[in-house]
Amino acid sequence: MKAVGLIQFGGPEVLQVLDLPVPEAGPGEIRVRVRAATVNPVDVLVRRGIAFVSDAEPPYVPGMDAAGVVEQIGEGTDTDLQVGDQVMAVLVVSGTHGAYAEQVVVPAESVVRAPAGLTSIEASTLPMNGLTARMALDLLELPAGATIAVTGAAGAVGGYAVQLAKADGLRVIADAAPQDEPLVKELGADVVLPRGAEFPELVRQEIPEGVDGLVDTAGISGTAVRAVRDGGRVASSVGGVQVPEERGIETRNTFVPQYAREHAKLDRLRQLTEEGRLTPRVARTLAAEQAVEAHRLLEAGGLRGRVVLTF
């Protein structure tokens, strides 16, 4: 089968088309014929040898988001899916097990039907990004009616965080650059404030006591924590950010592999999308052979939505 991966770690140019054996689905597993795989920031970390580096010998195949068609169901697998169903899946990368491939085998808990009416390209942006946002909100453990701030709200994870928070009954204060304000408002944010160093103080002008929680998808928890009330919580999807331990505020980091088998949560993303309460956003679509260009686009920044590779 065709896959895109790397033999050595480095820049986008190390990505190449590979010919790998077709994996077989065992008990409890489903093989998906991948039609689309989303390019995410974590894929860059895999490519650089920073994240999901296993003891396996190269090649390594990145990719945590896939959508396509059920091709094989392992013997004795408990699933209501059938061969030919349109699905989306989340993968935990290990060695050649990544979404940048024509065929992937995943646990049955990691794959659900794709939202009705969506293309595989659109559906592929949901699993990992949506589950990351879901996990961030779960870590905050806030009741309906509470108020949160979301940084990086125009991005893929941030946008899903805004919409999922609204579905949870939360009030959302989000940041946005001037050109992104209409988008973030359309996503459902109750208050949209300018992004930048003054965001915490602007939040405090809206809510003097501070918000109950912060979902940080921009990697600015260290300063944005000023917007959080005493005893509040911060959930960050960006690793390595130092957050001051102050005022009884608790900081937690998302690690989406812990949600890779949360079948009900993944299927809930499907339901919310079909209800029009989650909006997949695709910035660019490129053939798998253009993975180098896809990674360059991602690292250049400024995308509103995800780049998706097609197989």
XYZ file of C-alpha atoms in Angstrom:
311
model
C 0.000 0.000 0.000
C 1.018 3.625 -0.462
C 1.931 5.611 2.618
C 3.761 8.843 3.407
C 6.461 8.738 6.032
C 10.090 9.316 6.872
C 13.296 7.371 7.254
C 15.088 10.083 9.212
C 13.827 13.007 11.279
C 14.017 16.553 9.969
C 12.213 19.203 7.949
C 9.281 18.739 5.578
C 11.639 17.504 2.873
C 12.216 14.202 4.715
C 8.658 13.088 3.941
C 8.447 10.598 1.103
C 6.054 8.135 -0.486
C 6.540 4.624 0.864
C 5.377 1.174 -0.178
C 4.301 -0.750 2.938
C 2.525 -4.069 3.548
C -1.260 -3.922 3.865
C -2.166 -4.417 7.551
C -4.677 -7.102 8.541
C -7.473 -6.493 11.034
C -7.378 -8.852 13.997
C -9.988 -9.496 16.690
C -11.457 -6.227 17.949
C -10.022 -4.268 15.012
C -11.263 -2.592 11.848
C -9.310 -1.814 8.697
C -10.159 1.454 7.007
C -9.410 2.325 3.405
C -8.246 5.880 4.020
C -9.515 8.555 1.667
C -8.334 11.567 3.669
C -5.851 12.232 6.475
C -5.573 15.568 8.264
C -2.216 17.272 8.771
C -1.892 18.447 12.388
C 0.816 20.179 14.443
C 1.549 16.909 16.255
C 2.552 15.433 12.871
C 5.351 17.995 12.728
C 6.563 16.788 16.121
C 6.529 13.204 14.855
C 8.494 14.264 11.788
C 11.084 15.987 13.975
C 11.368 12.997 16.304
C 9.907 14.871 19.280
C 6.578 13.075 19.781
C 5.425 9.471 19.500
C 8.963 8.236 18.890
C 8.880 4.481 19.418
C 11.554 1.835 19.636
C 10.537 0.649 16.179
C 12.975 0.952 13.328
C 12.129 3.440 10.571
C 10.164 4.200 8.513
C 7.740 6.227 10.600
C 4.271 7.259 9.392
C 2.594 10.345 10.960
C -1.089 11.116 11.184
C -3.753 10.838 13.890
C -6.888 11.771 11.886
C -8.325 9.595 9.120
C -11.581 9.175 7.239
C -12.577 6.677 4.603
C -14.426 3.386 4.163
C -14.553 0.214 6.266
C -12.626 -2.401 4.308
C -12.203 -5.274 6.768
C -13.604 -6.219 10.178
C -11.559 -8.502 12.390
C -13.046 -11.795 13.523
C -15.284 -11.470 16.568
C -15.181 -7.667 16.593
C -18.111 -6.077 18.427
C -19.301 -3.305 16.105
C -22.391 -2.165 14.261
C -20.274 -1.046 11.322
C -20.224 -2.980 8.073
C -17.801 -3.201 5.175
C -18.412 -0.212 2.920
C -19.550 2.194 5.658
C -18.160 5.724 5.581
C -16.178 6.272 8.783
C -13.718 8.483 10.634
C -11.035 7.305 13.039
C -8.434 8.516 15.516
C -5.014 6.857 15.577
C -2.242 6.687 18.144
C 0.922 6.898 16.064
C 3.525 4.161 16.477
C 6.138 3.198 13.908
C 4.375 2.748 10.566
C 0.966 2.959 12.243
C -0.186 6.422 11.218
C -3.008 7.940 9.195
C -0.850 8.943 6.216
C -1.540 5.615 4.532
C -4.000 4.027 2.137
C -5.025 1.479 4.766
C -4.976 1.613 8.556
C -6.079 -0.841 11.237
C -7.569 0.635 14.404
C -9.377 -0.677 17.482
C -13.134 -0.768 16.932
C -13.525 1.795 19.745
C -11.476 4.303 17.721
C -13.715 4.419 14.654
C -17.285 5.676 14.143
C -19.533 6.535 11.237
C -18.656 9.757 9.471
C -21.232 12.529 9.822
C -23.945 12.224 7.210
C -23.496 14.656 4.354
C -19.772 15.228 4.928
C -17.014 14.264 2.570
C -14.127 12.167 3.864
C -11.981 15.303 3.561
C -14.240 17.225 5.947
C -14.769 14.283 8.311
C -11.034 13.703 8.683
C -10.633 16.997 10.554
C -12.930 15.890 13.385
C -11.497 12.953 15.373
C -8.218 14.105 16.916
C -8.951 17.828 16.848
C -12.468 17.383 18.188
C -11.394 14.958 20.903
C -8.610 17.338 21.979
C -11.169 20.106 22.472
C -13.522 17.666 24.211
C -10.783 16.542 26.582
C -9.847 20.139 27.429
C -13.420 20.909 28.426
C -13.710 17.673 30.393
C -10.548 18.578 32.313
C -12.118 21.880 33.357
C -15.139 20.037 34.811
C -17.362 23.104 34.677
C -21.151 23.079 35.072
C -23.567 24.577 32.562
C -23.742 28.325 33.023
C -20.057 28.713 33.865
C -17.845 31.039 31.830
C -14.663 30.071 30.002
C -12.079 31.853 27.913
C -10.701 30.233 24.758
C -7.412 31.304 23.198
C -6.582 30.450 19.607
C -10.315 30.366 18.944
C -9.944 30.776 15.172
C -7.789 27.648 14.942
C -9.029 24.097 14.424
C -8.932 22.934 18.059
C -9.917 26.353 19.388
C -12.907 26.550 17.080
C -14.116 23.141 18.169
C -13.585 24.165 21.811
C -15.846 27.189 21.320
C -18.593 25.127 19.705
C -18.378 22.227 22.168
C -18.434 24.665 25.084
C -21.623 26.219 23.739
C -23.131 22.752 23.321
C -22.263 22.166 27.007
C -24.163 25.318 28.008
C -21.103 27.409 28.838
C -20.598 31.111 28.244
C -17.567 31.666 26.002
C -15.182 34.600 25.796
C -12.774 34.072 22.906
C -9.836 35.858 21.350
C -9.443 36.698 17.663
C -7.393 38.814 15.314
C -9.487 41.509 13.597
C -9.848 39.485 10.399
C -11.032 36.442 12.391
C -13.666 38.147 14.533
C -16.581 37.316 12.174
C -15.518 33.651 12.093
C -15.243 33.325 15.879
C -18.589 35.036 16.361
C -20.116 32.651 13.824
C -18.694 29.726 15.796
C -20.826 30.917 18.702
C -18.549 32.842 21.070
C -20.597 35.133 23.315
C -17.835 37.746 23.536
C -14.929 38.149 21.099
C -11.942 40.198 22.256
C -8.714 41.154 20.465
C -5.983 38.539 20.726
C -2.652 39.569 22.190
C -1.000 40.544 25.453
C -3.972 42.585 26.647
C -6.479 39.722 26.352
C -6.457 38.822 30.095
C -7.087 42.415 31.119
C -9.875 42.750 28.539
C -11.488 39.596 29.925
C -11.317 41.106 33.409
C -13.108 44.178 32.120
C -15.942 41.888 31.037
C -15.825 39.709 34.168
C -13.949 41.458 36.989
C -13.704 38.307 39.128
C -12.268 36.302 36.212
C -13.540 33.369 34.155
C -14.102 29.945 35.693
C -11.787 28.206 33.253
C -9.418 28.699 30.332
C -8.938 26.490 27.277
C -5.580 27.482 25.834
C -4.905 26.279 22.287
C -2.441 29.072 21.488
C 0.288 28.220 23.985
C -0.134 31.400 26.040
C -1.385 29.934 29.332
C 1.508 31.556 31.162
C 0.016 35.002 30.643
C -3.630 34.214 29.830
C -4.000 32.636 33.289
C -4.497 36.194 34.570
C -8.005 36.004 33.103
C -8.932 33.070 35.387
C -10.560 33.577 38.787
C -8.978 32.380 42.010
C -9.461 28.615 42.277
C -10.253 28.281 38.576
C -8.776 25.846 36.075
C -6.670 25.918 32.934
C -6.622 23.214 30.250
C -3.888 23.530 27.640
C -3.531 21.630 24.378
C 0.006 22.970 23.924
C 2.750 21.144 25.779
C 5.730 22.766 27.445
C 3.988 25.986 28.519
C 4.950 27.164 32.005
C 1.954 28.369 34.005
C 2.542 30.116 37.342
C 1.225 28.246 40.366
C -0.839 30.967 41.924
C -4.203 31.777 43.426
C -5.189 28.116 43.715
C -5.509 27.730 39.958
C -5.103 24.172 38.675
C -3.477 23.544 35.295
C -4.016 20.388 33.249
C -2.733 19.330 29.819
C -4.610 17.396 27.185
C -3.155 14.117 25.923
C -5.564 12.873 23.295
C -4.261 9.277 23.115
C -6.062 8.833 26.442
C -9.300 9.478 24.511
C -8.415 7.315 21.499
C -10.837 4.592 22.613
C -13.550 6.909 23.928
C -16.037 5.661 21.351
C -19.046 7.491 22.772
C -17.224 10.820 22.800
C -16.058 10.331 19.208
C -19.565 9.423 18.112
C -20.900 12.497 19.919
C -18.726 14.604 17.618
C -20.518 12.959 14.706
C -23.921 13.730 16.216
C -23.114 17.380 16.900
C -21.803 17.816 13.368
C -24.975 16.358 11.904
C -26.950 18.773 14.094
C -24.952 21.705 12.722
C -23.307 22.484 16.070
C -19.767 21.514 14.999
C -18.217 22.945 11.853
C -15.318 21.148 10.143
C -13.021 23.598 8.380
C -10.674 22.598 5.576
C -7.998 25.111 4.576
C -6.414 23.167 1.709
C -6.652 19.756 0.102
C -3.535 18.170 -1.372
C -2.699 14.759 -2.800
C -0.690 12.486 -0.510
C 2.312 12.963 -2.765
C 2.264 16.660 -1.806
C 2.805 16.005 1.906
C 5.995 18.095 1.882
C 4.007 21.116 0.726
C 1.280 20.366 3.273
C 3.793 20.467 6.131
C 5.323 23.669 4.806
C 1.899 25.301 4.721
C 1.188 24.183 8.284
C 4.496 25.474 9.628
C 4.078 28.800 7.833
C 1.007 29.412 9.997
C -2.041 31.549 9.354
C -4.314 28.681 8.277
C -7.954 28.778 9.265
C -8.817 25.116 9.194
C -6.678 22.084 8.421
C -4.694 20.923 5.430
C -5.904 17.471 4.360
C -4.082 14.834 2.345
C -6.089 12.620 0.001
C -5.317 8.985 -0.819
